[in-house]
XYZ file of C-alpha atoms in Angstrom:
700
model
C 16.855 -26.684 27.387
C 19.706 -27.628 29.763
C 19.314 -26.784 33.420
C 21.978 -25.671 35.940
C 20.634 -28.285 38.304
C 18.493 -31.348 38.017
C 15.808 -32.474 40.393
C 14.020 -35.712 41.136
C 10.552 -36.285 39.892
C 7.982 -38.036 42.016
C 4.628 -39.528 41.269
C 1.642 -37.292 41.868
C -0.411 -38.268 44.843
C -4.165 -38.273 44.698
C -6.010 -36.466 47.521
C -7.018 -38.724 50.353
C -10.757 -39.459 50.651
C -11.009 -37.115 53.630
C -8.885 -34.327 52.144
C -10.162 -30.742 52.291
C -12.377 -29.649 49.417
C -9.849 -26.971 48.370
C -7.208 -29.656 47.786
C -9.623 -31.724 45.728
C -10.465 -28.688 43.600
C -6.768 -27.869 43.191
C -5.889 -31.370 42.026
C -8.826 -31.560 39.623
C -7.939 -28.171 38.156
C -4.321 -29.243 37.701
C -5.461 -32.420 35.979
C -7.658 -30.471 33.579
C -4.824 -28.040 32.772
C -2.403 -30.893 32.078
C -5.002 -32.569 29.892
C -5.600 -29.331 27.980
C -1.839 -28.846 27.611
C -1.462 -32.320 26.107
C -4.397 -31.826 23.728
C -3.755 -28.238 22.607
C -3.588 -29.304 18.982
C -6.476 -31.781 19.270
C -10.165 -31.438 20.053
C -11.749 -28.688 22.141
C -13.252 -31.115 24.664
C -10.454 -30.664 27.184
C -10.480 -26.872 26.815
C -14.237 -26.742 27.220
C -14.112 -28.947 30.315
C -11.473 -26.659 31.850
C -13.448 -23.514 30.981
C -16.667 -24.892 32.435
C -14.928 -26.059 35.620
C -13.239 -22.697 36.239
C -16.449 -20.819 35.478
C -18.460 -23.040 37.803
C -16.001 -22.286 40.607
C -16.308 -18.587 39.760
C -13.195 -17.783 41.778
C -10.579 -15.505 40.209
C -8.078 -16.086 43.030
C -6.498 -18.979 41.126
C -6.265 -16.766 38.047
C -4.493 -14.114 40.117
C -2.123 -16.757 41.491
C -0.983 -17.483 37.938
C 0.034 -13.850 37.540
C 2.195 -13.640 40.682
C 5.310 -15.372 39.215
C 5.212 -13.020 36.223
C 4.782 -9.760 38.086
C 7.051 -6.808 37.434
C 8.983 -7.379 40.682
C 9.753 -10.944 39.587
C 11.039 -9.819 36.206
C 14.433 -11.322 35.286
C 15.474 -7.814 34.299
C 15.495 -6.860 37.988
C 17.777 -9.723 39.042
C 21.442 -9.151 39.737
C 23.220 -10.651 36.792
C 25.950 -11.968 39.071
C 23.438 -13.786 41.295
C 23.437 -17.549 41.513
C 22.376 -18.818 38.076
C 20.374 -21.539 39.779
C 18.239 -18.880 41.443
C 17.795 -17.047 38.157
C 16.919 -20.274 36.398
C 14.321 -21.173 39.013
C 12.720 -17.724 38.740
C 12.593 -17.971 34.969
C 11.202 -21.514 35.008
C 8.502 -20.517 37.486
C 7.482 -17.578 35.325
C 7.692 -19.648 32.154
C 5.444 -22.318 33.641
C 3.001 -19.707 34.945
C 2.683 -17.923 31.635
C 2.138 -21.213 29.818
C -0.625 -22.108 32.283
C -2.031 -18.609 31.816
C -2.168 -19.091 28.042
C -3.903 -22.469 28.438
C -6.499 -21.001 30.784
C -7.119 -17.965 28.572
C -7.393 -20.076 25.431
C -9.882 -22.392 27.152
C -11.979 -19.442 28.294
C -11.921 -17.811 24.856
C -12.893 -21.101 23.173
C -15.919 -21.358 25.458
C -16.900 -17.696 25.262
C -20.221 -18.525 23.603
C -21.381 -20.226 26.843
C -23.002 -17.538 29.052
C -21.435 -18.813 32.284
C -17.980 -18.954 30.695
C -18.437 -15.525 29.111
C -19.152 -13.929 32.485
C -16.156 -15.569 34.152
C -13.904 -14.697 31.187
C -14.804 -11.031 31.523
C -13.971 -11.181 35.246
C -10.576 -12.720 34.453
C -9.882 -10.132 31.775
C -10.555 -7.359 34.280
C -7.969 -8.936 36.588
C -5.575 -9.289 33.655
C -5.996 -5.604 32.818
C -4.782 -4.690 36.315
C -1.770 -7.014 36.022
C -0.983 -6.350 32.361
C 1.771 -3.721 32.824
C 3.476 -6.142 35.232
C 3.239 -8.971 32.700
C 4.699 -6.738 29.990
C 7.521 -5.873 32.399
C 8.213 -9.562 32.996
C 8.311 -10.319 29.250
C 10.704 -7.415 28.690
C 12.937 -8.881 31.376
C 12.891 -12.248 29.613
C 14.088 -10.643 26.378
C 16.863 -8.661 28.094
C 18.107 -11.581 30.202
C 18.086 -14.088 27.347
C 19.987 -11.652 25.121
C 22.673 -11.156 27.798
C 23.004 -14.871 28.417
C 23.274 -15.614 24.716
C 25.911 -12.917 24.278
C 27.950 -14.578 27.071
C 27.562 -18.052 25.590
C 25.138 -19.278 28.241
C 22.311 -21.139 26.619
C 19.857 -22.310 29.259
C 17.429 -19.770 27.857
C 17.806 -18.498 24.286
C 16.511 -15.240 22.932
C 14.484 -17.134 20.342
C 12.740 -19.114 23.074
C 12.086 -15.987 25.100
C 10.827 -14.054 22.075
C 8.661 -16.980 20.998
C 7.067 -17.256 24.433
C 6.280 -13.538 24.474
C 4.942 -13.585 20.907
C 2.585 -16.491 21.627
C 1.292 -14.680 24.709
C 0.520 -11.574 22.668
C -1.027 -13.650 19.894
C -3.625 -15.103 22.264
C -4.567 -11.582 23.359
C -4.720 -10.207 19.812
C -6.722 -12.979 18.156
C -10.413 -12.179 18.023
C -10.070 -8.851 19.797
C -13.220 -7.582 18.103
C -15.228 -10.303 19.910
C -13.862 -9.583 23.377
C -14.222 -5.858 24.144
C -12.013 -6.100 27.243
C -9.129 -7.297 25.068
C -9.157 -3.892 23.442
C -8.249 -2.325 26.782
C -5.115 -4.469 26.885
C -4.254 -3.495 23.316
C -4.895 0.187 24.039
C -2.242 0.343 26.761
C 0.928 2.166 25.638
C 3.040 -0.567 27.242
C 1.594 -3.069 24.738
C 2.596 -0.907 21.781
C 6.059 -0.444 23.266
C 6.503 -4.187 23.710
C 5.343 -4.971 20.156
C 8.041 -2.588 18.910
C 10.630 -4.146 21.239
C 9.701 -7.640 20.062
C 9.904 -6.570 16.427
C 13.404 -5.180 16.914
C 14.945 -8.266 18.568
C 18.301 -9.110 16.999
C 20.496 -12.148 17.565
C 23.559 -10.873 19.480
C 25.931 -13.044 17.459
C 24.486 -13.157 13.927
C 23.133 -9.569 14.105
C 20.002 -10.665 12.247
C 16.398 -10.395 13.358
C 14.723 -13.428 14.825
C 12.549 -15.378 12.439
C 10.107 -17.545 14.382
C 7.809 -19.622 12.144
C 4.602 -20.695 13.839
C 5.286 -24.321 12.905
C 8.232 -26.358 11.677
C 6.525 -27.182 8.378
C 8.018 -24.136 6.648
C 4.558 -23.054 5.507
C 3.642 -20.551 8.216
C 4.616 -16.912 8.605
C 6.986 -15.578 11.233
C 5.186 -15.369 14.572
C 6.607 -11.931 15.391
C 5.396 -10.468 12.082
C 1.974 -12.009 12.597
C 1.784 -10.322 16.001
C 2.573 -6.963 14.394
C -0.010 -7.453 11.638
C -2.758 -8.458 14.070
C -1.917 -5.577 16.374
C -2.063 -3.008 13.569
C -5.363 -4.355 12.213
C -7.305 -3.031 15.198
C -8.251 0.675 14.967
C -7.688 0.987 18.725
C -4.140 -0.361 18.743
C -3.391 1.340 15.410
C -4.136 4.702 17.023
C -1.963 3.890 20.047
C 0.967 2.767 17.892
C 0.771 5.858 15.707
C 0.631 8.097 18.759
C 3.653 6.393 20.332
C 5.765 6.692 17.201
C 4.674 10.235 16.401
C 5.550 11.440 19.905
C 8.762 9.427 20.164
C 12.150 11.012 19.648
C 13.193 11.317 16.036
C 16.054 8.873 16.592
C 13.668 6.305 18.088
C 11.250 6.628 15.195
C 14.038 6.243 12.662
C 15.367 3.174 14.455
C 11.988 1.440 14.413
C 11.441 2.223 10.728
C 14.957 1.029 9.910
C 14.370 -2.255 11.748
C 11.162 -2.855 9.780
C 12.802 -2.078 6.439
C 15.836 -4.263 7.121
C 13.602 -7.092 8.311
C 11.815 -7.390 4.977
C 15.148 -7.710 3.164
C 16.352 -10.385 5.591
C 13.142 -12.375 5.142
C 13.870 -12.716 1.432
C 17.641 -13.191 1.604
C 17.326 -16.010 4.164
C 14.653 -17.888 2.220
C 15.316 -21.123 0.348
C 13.328 -24.016 -1.044
C 12.499 -25.312 2.430
C 10.902 -22.125 3.746
C 10.066 -19.979 0.724
C 6.311 -20.357 1.323
C 6.804 -19.108 4.876
C 8.900 -16.207 3.557
C 6.195 -15.251 1.034
C 3.500 -15.269 3.701
C 5.709 -13.296 6.093
C 6.542 -10.729 3.403
C 2.827 -10.303 2.696
C 2.013 -9.840 6.398
C 4.807 -7.315 6.962
C 3.860 -5.338 3.850
C 0.244 -5.132 4.995
C 1.364 -4.060 8.467
C 3.644 -1.424 6.921
C 0.747 -0.010 4.916
C -1.065 0.750 8.184
C 1.960 2.703 9.450
C 1.983 4.727 6.236
C -1.478 6.156 6.847
C 0.248 8.721 9.052
C 2.111 11.368 7.047
C 4.896 11.672 9.637
C 5.566 7.943 9.451
C 5.319 8.039 5.654
C 8.127 10.587 5.594
C 10.180 8.438 7.989
C 9.813 5.400 5.719
C 10.631 7.512 2.668
C 13.965 8.468 4.220
C 14.798 4.754 4.284
C 13.943 4.506 0.557
C 11.407 1.855 1.491
C 9.567 1.747 -1.849
C 12.684 0.701 -3.749
C 13.831 -1.699 -1.027
C 10.445 -3.364 -0.558
C 9.985 -3.795 -4.304
C 13.527 -5.088 -4.832
C 13.021 -7.636 -2.061
C 9.742 -8.787 -3.611
C 11.403 -9.120 -7.005
C 14.164 -11.271 -5.494
C 11.569 -13.453 -3.772
C 9.496 -13.813 -6.941
C 12.514 -14.592 -9.097
C 13.761 -17.124 -6.547
C 10.410 -18.927 -6.429
C 10.209 -18.938 -10.229
C 13.699 -20.402 -10.707
C 13.101 -22.996 -7.994
C 10.069 -24.127 -9.950
C 7.674 -23.624 -7.048
C 4.098 -24.258 -8.161
C 2.315 -23.999 -4.821
C -0.786 -21.896 -5.499
C -0.715 -20.413 -2.006
C 2.800 -19.049 -2.502
C 1.797 -17.277 -5.705
C -1.386 -16.049 -4.053
C 0.745 -14.479 -1.285
C 3.070 -12.874 -3.843
C 0.118 -11.618 -5.884
C -1.453 -10.075 -2.809
C 1.873 -8.459 -1.867
C 2.114 -6.906 -5.332
C -1.424 -5.570 -4.994
C -0.650 -4.129 -1.548
C 2.428 -2.307 -2.829
C 0.629 -0.869 -5.845
C -3.019 -0.500 -4.872
C -2.572 0.486 -1.229
C 0.891 1.970 -0.713
C 1.378 3.643 -4.102
C -2.105 4.521 -5.304
C -4.065 5.050 -2.078
C -1.439 6.288 0.403
C 1.256 7.992 -1.645
C 0.667 11.762 -1.895
C 2.246 11.728 -5.349
C 2.202 8.331 -7.118
C 3.809 9.819 -10.224
C 6.920 10.666 -8.191
C 7.066 7.356 -6.297
C 6.321 4.938 -9.139
C 9.772 5.222 -10.808
C 11.327 3.745 -7.658
C 8.863 0.875 -7.791
C 9.639 0.273 -11.460
C 13.349 0.388 -10.663
C 12.803 -2.251 -7.991
C 11.127 -4.583 -10.483
C 7.383 -4.394 -9.838
C 6.573 -5.061 -13.499
C 8.688 -8.206 -13.590
C 7.110 -9.374 -10.328
C 3.664 -8.968 -11.845
C 4.590 -10.653 -15.121
C 6.103 -13.684 -13.375
C 3.191 -13.935 -10.966
C 0.636 -13.839 -13.782
C 2.459 -16.705 -15.487
C 1.768 -18.860 -12.411
C -1.779 -17.751 -11.585
C -5.156 -17.205 -13.162
C -8.062 -15.050 -12.094
C -10.037 -18.248 -11.546
C -7.647 -19.067 -8.704
C -8.946 -16.080 -6.755
C -12.453 -15.810 -8.154
C -12.109 -12.010 -8.408
C -9.561 -9.563 -9.757
C -9.121 -7.693 -6.487
C -5.857 -8.037 -4.551
C -4.080 -9.662 -7.477
C -1.156 -8.860 -9.730
C -3.691 -8.353 -12.516
C -5.342 -5.452 -10.737
C -1.932 -4.072 -9.784
C -0.999 -3.825 -13.465
C -4.358 -2.195 -14.195
C -3.529 0.419 -11.572
C 0.016 0.947 -12.883
C -0.900 1.357 -16.529
C -2.182 4.980 -16.347
C 1.230 6.086 -14.991
C 3.490 4.271 -17.460
C 3.570 7.233 -19.870
C 5.808 9.230 -17.469
C 9.380 9.905 -18.559
C 10.951 8.837 -15.266
C 8.992 5.582 -15.373
C 10.284 4.941 -18.878
C 13.848 5.733 -17.801
C 13.552 3.342 -14.838
C 12.231 0.609 -17.123
C 15.072 1.144 -19.589
C 17.592 1.110 -16.724
C 16.537 -2.474 -15.956
C 17.381 -3.491 -19.499
C 14.801 -5.536 -21.342
C 13.514 -7.335 -18.270
C 10.601 -4.967 -17.805
C 9.579 -5.440 -21.439
C 9.599 -9.263 -21.544
C 5.908 -9.840 -22.206
C 6.640 -12.680 -24.628
C 9.220 -14.358 -22.390
C 6.641 -16.041 -20.126
C 3.390 -17.751 -20.898
C 0.533 -16.126 -19.031
C -2.014 -18.021 -16.985
C -5.071 -16.723 -18.887
C -6.179 -14.295 -21.584
C -6.840 -11.474 -19.114
C -3.245 -11.642 -17.919
C -1.939 -11.664 -21.478
C -4.045 -8.648 -22.397
C -2.984 -6.469 -19.474
C 0.688 -7.286 -20.080
C 0.344 -6.397 -23.767
C -1.272 -3.091 -22.820
C 1.589 -2.241 -20.453
C 4.090 -3.251 -23.128
C 2.450 -0.944 -25.655
C 2.561 2.056 -23.319
C 6.238 1.487 -22.491
C 7.101 0.954 -26.148
C 5.312 4.202 -26.961
C 7.624 5.915 -24.485
C 10.535 5.204 -26.808
C 8.860 7.255 -29.522
C 8.065 10.075 -27.108
C 11.328 10.377 -25.183
C 13.987 9.002 -27.540
C 12.859 9.234 -31.162
C 11.216 12.651 -30.629
C 13.670 13.938 -28.045
C 14.719 16.888 -30.207
C 11.193 17.856 -31.217
C 10.360 21.268 -29.824
C 7.032 21.834 -28.088
C 5.547 25.094 -26.902
C 4.874 24.994 -23.137
C 4.112 28.699 -22.815
C 0.538 29.227 -21.619
C 0.145 32.562 -23.384
C -2.518 32.028 -26.028
C -0.827 34.653 -28.219
C 2.629 33.131 -27.986
C 4.666 34.092 -31.114
C 4.348 31.406 -33.799
C 8.012 31.740 -34.776
C 9.035 30.560 -31.296
C 8.789 26.774 -31.620
C 9.257 26.053 -27.915
C 11.675 23.676 -26.204
C 13.142 20.236 -26.691
C 12.829 17.492 -24.056
C 14.849 19.171 -21.305
C 15.030 22.716 -22.601
C 12.198 24.002 -20.463
C 14.156 23.661 -17.195
C 16.176 26.839 -17.643
C 13.792 28.970 -19.695
C 10.213 28.513 -18.461
C 8.974 30.637 -15.580
C 6.064 29.616 -13.363
C 3.481 31.906 -11.829
C 4.649 32.204 -8.236
C 1.126 32.514 -6.838
C -0.815 29.653 -8.420
C 1.990 27.581 -10.031
C -0.558 26.543 -12.664
C 0.781 28.344 -15.734
C 4.221 28.765 -17.289
C 5.634 31.388 -19.622
C 8.666 31.710 -21.832
C 9.129 35.452 -21.181
C 7.873 38.398 -19.169
C 6.156 39.730 -22.257
C 4.080 36.564 -22.632
C 3.266 36.586 -18.937
C 2.131 40.215 -19.061
C 0.003 39.630 -22.152
C -1.702 36.547 -20.712
C -2.258 38.256 -17.361
C -4.293 40.988 -18.994
C -6.244 38.572 -21.181
C -7.013 35.674 -18.819
C -4.794 34.936 -15.876
C -5.680 37.904 -13.678
C -9.124 36.305 -13.218
C -7.838 32.731 -12.977
C -5.018 33.221 -10.511
C -7.004 33.856 -7.273
C -9.002 30.633 -7.684
C -6.056 28.555 -8.874
C -3.939 29.768 -5.952
C -6.381 28.212 -3.499
C -6.183 24.898 -5.360
C -2.392 25.052 -5.350
C -2.016 25.609 -1.619
C -4.543 22.863 -0.862
C -2.625 20.340 -2.967
C 0.760 21.605 -1.858
C -0.231 20.829 1.731
C -0.662 17.129 0.975
C 2.242 17.119 -1.524
C 0.010 16.142 -4.446
C 0.637 19.142 -6.694
C 1.779 17.947 -10.153
C 5.220 19.123 -11.146
C 6.117 20.908 -14.363
C 7.872 17.698 -15.430
C 4.591 15.796 -15.241
C 2.844 18.451 -17.309
C 5.684 18.313 -19.818
C 5.363 14.515 -20.065
C 1.636 14.808 -20.692
C 2.115 17.442 -23.358
C 4.836 15.502 -25.166
C 2.854 12.253 -24.959
C -0.178 13.931 -26.487
C 1.866 15.667 -29.186
C 3.441 12.348 -30.169
C 0.098 10.560 -30.051
C -1.628 13.111 -32.256
C 1.137 13.036 -34.871
C 1.661 9.287 -34.892
C -1.868 7.996 -34.458
C -4.299 10.541 -35.916
C -4.969 10.847 -39.650
C -4.708 14.099 -41.532
C -7.100 16.787 -40.302
C -9.540 16.656 -43.267
C -10.281 13.027 -42.404
C -11.268 14.056 -38.876
C -13.901 16.649 -39.801
C -17.434 15.283 -39.469
C -20.646 17.299 -39.714
C -22.639 14.725 -37.711
C -24.199 15.943 -34.477
C -24.866 13.338 -31.817
C -26.230 13.377 -28.314
C -24.183 12.456 -25.275
C -25.786 11.859 -21.902
C -24.298 12.658 -18.531
C -25.284 10.333 -15.726
C -24.485 10.119 -12.051
C -23.735 6.414 -11.365
C -25.791 6.632 -8.157
C -28.775 8.267 -9.878
C -29.630 6.868 -13.334
C -32.490 9.363 -13.644
C -29.957 12.201 -13.792
C -29.142 11.640 -17.482
C -29.567 14.935 -19.335
C -29.313 15.879 -22.972
C -26.695 18.349 -24.083
C -27.572 21.595 -25.790
C -26.284 22.518 -29.231
C -24.390 25.714 -28.524
C -21.740 25.344 -31.254
C -21.740 24.453 -34.905
C -22.410 20.784 -35.566
C -19.224 20.432 -37.609
C -16.963 21.211 -34.667
C -15.398 18.266 -32.857
C -12.780 17.296 -30.291
C -10.395 14.331 -30.055
C -9.846 12.642 -26.724
C -6.863 10.587 -25.562
C -7.648 8.489 -22.493
C -4.506 7.191 -20.778
C -6.193 4.269 -19.060
C -8.223 6.409 -16.648
C -11.878 5.785 -17.458
C -11.642 2.555 -19.429
C -8.535 0.908 -17.897
C -6.840 0.803 -21.318
C -5.075 3.408 -23.435
C -7.478 4.763 -26.062
C -6.768 7.218 -28.877
C -8.591 8.788 -31.782
C -11.890 9.041 -29.943
C -13.486 11.943 -31.798
C -16.682 13.461 -30.381
C -18.989 16.316 -31.412
C -17.904 19.425 -29.562
C -21.439 20.222 -28.397
C -21.828 16.889 -26.653
C -18.348 16.858 -25.184
C -18.515 20.414 -23.913
C -21.925 19.968 -22.312
C -20.889 16.724 -20.635
C -17.376 17.597 -19.525
C -17.373 21.361 -19.079
C -21.023 22.362 -18.942
C -21.469 21.337 -15.263
C -18.505 23.584 -14.424
C -19.933 26.741 -15.992
C -19.355 29.607 -13.603
C -17.096 27.473 -11.390
C -14.008 26.517 -13.348
C -11.561 29.380 -13.950
C -10.526 27.717 -17.228
C -13.874 28.188 -19.001
C -12.870 31.482 -20.716
C -9.768 29.824 -22.205
C -11.783 26.883 -23.483
C -14.322 29.181 -25.081
C -11.508 31.124 -26.739
C -10.057 27.861 -28.101
C -13.457 27.031 -29.576
C -13.762 30.481 -31.177
C -10.292 30.004 -32.683
C -11.386 26.662 -34.113
C -14.568 28.209 -35.535
C -12.502 30.913 -37.218
C -9.915 28.495 -38.680
C -11.479 25.038 -38.640
C -9.268 23.737 -41.465
C -6.099 24.300 -39.463
C -7.040 23.951 -35.777
C -7.553 20.721 -33.809
C -8.696 20.586 -30.191
C -7.505 17.649 -28.085
C -8.020 16.724 -24.451
C -5.886 14.117 -22.704
C -7.108 12.400 -19.527
C -4.417 11.247 -17.091
C -4.396 9.714 -13.630
C -2.810 11.805 -10.864
C -3.736 9.735 -7.820
C -6.692 7.800 -6.440
C -8.627 10.984 -5.695
C -7.745 13.209 -8.655
C -7.245 13.005 -12.399
C -5.497 15.469 -14.701
C -6.802 16.899 -17.936
C -4.570 18.567 -20.521
C -6.421 20.688 -23.084
C -4.456 21.552 -26.244
C -4.992 23.634 -29.341
C -2.998 22.130 -32.229
C -2.180 23.797 -35.535
C -2.285 21.541 -38.570
C 0.197 22.018 -41.441
C -0.536 19.756 -44.407
C 2.896 20.560 -45.798
C 4.683 19.399 -42.677
C 6.699 16.169 -42.558
C 4.947 12.927 -41.668
C 4.837 12.637 -37.896
C 5.142 16.407 -37.513
C 2.049 17.924 -39.111
C 0.449 18.840 -35.783
C 2.176 21.383 -33.528
C 1.101 22.694 -30.127
C -0.130 26.284 -30.233
C -1.392 26.630 -26.685
C -2.404 24.405 -23.793
C -3.257 24.233 -20.125
C -3.414 21.416 -17.571
C -5.517 21.159 -14.447
C -6.485 18.626 -11.806
C -10.013 17.330 -11.548
C -12.001 14.811 -9.598
C -12.598 11.470 -11.347
C -15.418 11.967 -13.802
C -18.784 10.266 -13.217
C -20.063 7.720 -15.673
C -20.180 9.031 -19.245
C -22.719 7.315 -21.473
C -20.906 8.114 -24.689
C -22.267 7.142 -28.051
C -19.873 5.407 -30.348
C -17.138 7.848 -31.386
C -17.714 9.653 -34.642
C -16.767 7.328 -37.444
C -14.399 8.345 -40.171
C -15.995 9.112 -43.496
């Protein structure tokens, strides 16, 4: 750093033998600080000696003296910009030196916090720091403003990067280990701290117009210091609450600006990365994604991020980073561990746990390239690298698989060409990775049969159980203009007023009051499944039944077996089902990766066992029970031509969906079209407890 003026340096004089005790203490303290400054990256001996000396003195006056040059009144922001630059430089240097000494003293005290004497003195110093903290924040703000103005005018004796780095390091010392030092939480709980973290995050170079990227070290292996500060700050429940409160109560324009800065930052991190710093970029991306996930816990902030299309932009940036690392031939296991964890954060946390409607948000993630990211990452990693499946690309694909049947997901995958279907293009790190990629490939390939090959197949989506047989239903998109939804519960659809009136008298007048309550509860958190989702489930099941089930006579089995229902937390709760229906009746289940993590078809179970396990506990509670019982009576009356099927789908982390269908079998129908939908209904349900199924009924 160049200075507007230079001074002469003299040798330090030792105190004379008869010097006052205060001078001796001052010189010894200065010596210890200089020694600790020189050894900051070495052993802790110097820090411990400094901490013990300060604690033995037990005087916080020196600590207060460090804070005077960085008080609010001394802030560079309050200086006249046209003042003598020498005066400004001296003020900045004095504050810079004071804050560096402050960091050394604090670090020494924190390192020795396990010593009772040091712990007591550290708490005293933190109480003083709490009183001065708003003034220190004011001084650091002034440093950022002054350095930005100087840089814009071409004056370089203090750069914005240096000012931002100094402020970030100061915050880092306060944030590290906050759970150990309760008084640190008071500093983090101050609104001025949250405001300054936001200000630091939004610092932009006046000339390049890009955010500052400050790696912790020059090795190119460490994350950006500013992003690390944000991640550490948002990890604490105390500071998380303060940050959310500040952003929720801020003006809409302010909130949008902050969200925009965060979203743009993650794109810049990737675009500016190269072979020299790609490991740092991967670690920074991971840290910023994890910090973003904490913002998204608030629904107001989720909506603000959604307006910036953050899911597509975050995923696209991660795809670019992954592709860049792959083409550069980077084999560093830590880089791929960071990318794998980022994939898991996007899918497991942001999409599955925080999104109110994963089915609506996943197409954007597919469009951004999340499948390709996972495939590439699995080709560079193995589960043995992590020891567990959690927080890996493997588990991300497991979480994605139950949603891949959706039409918009399939369209997004097709829009990326064949890149999302390139399972055989890359060798996978282990068998588990190969298996999960094959499973995803199979589901996406099945989408071609459902949405392209069978696009013109008509399916009845009318919920009237007496819908006219001559009305075949609608093709893929025909339902948009013809189906009408019950305006109270939004749970059933009809093709005409006549069908609606007929079903109202038979069933829906009793169902609607209960279903309306469910609708408004799910509408509030935006998790209500759309008609499109129900259409996708119906078409997927219709295609699966026709393409994967044998003819109906081969599915009839007179065997009666017992299924047990067990609460995972209480093994003694297993109960035997009752035989309420004829033993020859059965039901086929299609599990879309919900209970077993893989797509399973042609699981045929005795109706008695399935009903008692799945629907029996709901007797008297579920409004759908009368419809189910009517379906069963229809099957009893025409067992050679009726097939009952239930499909299990994932809606979000808290709810599943079940689609119950009555199919009519026509042995004279064309191959792939012998089963047609007669009637159906779909409903949301909590994830089912453990089902101790016997082996499915075997074909005779």
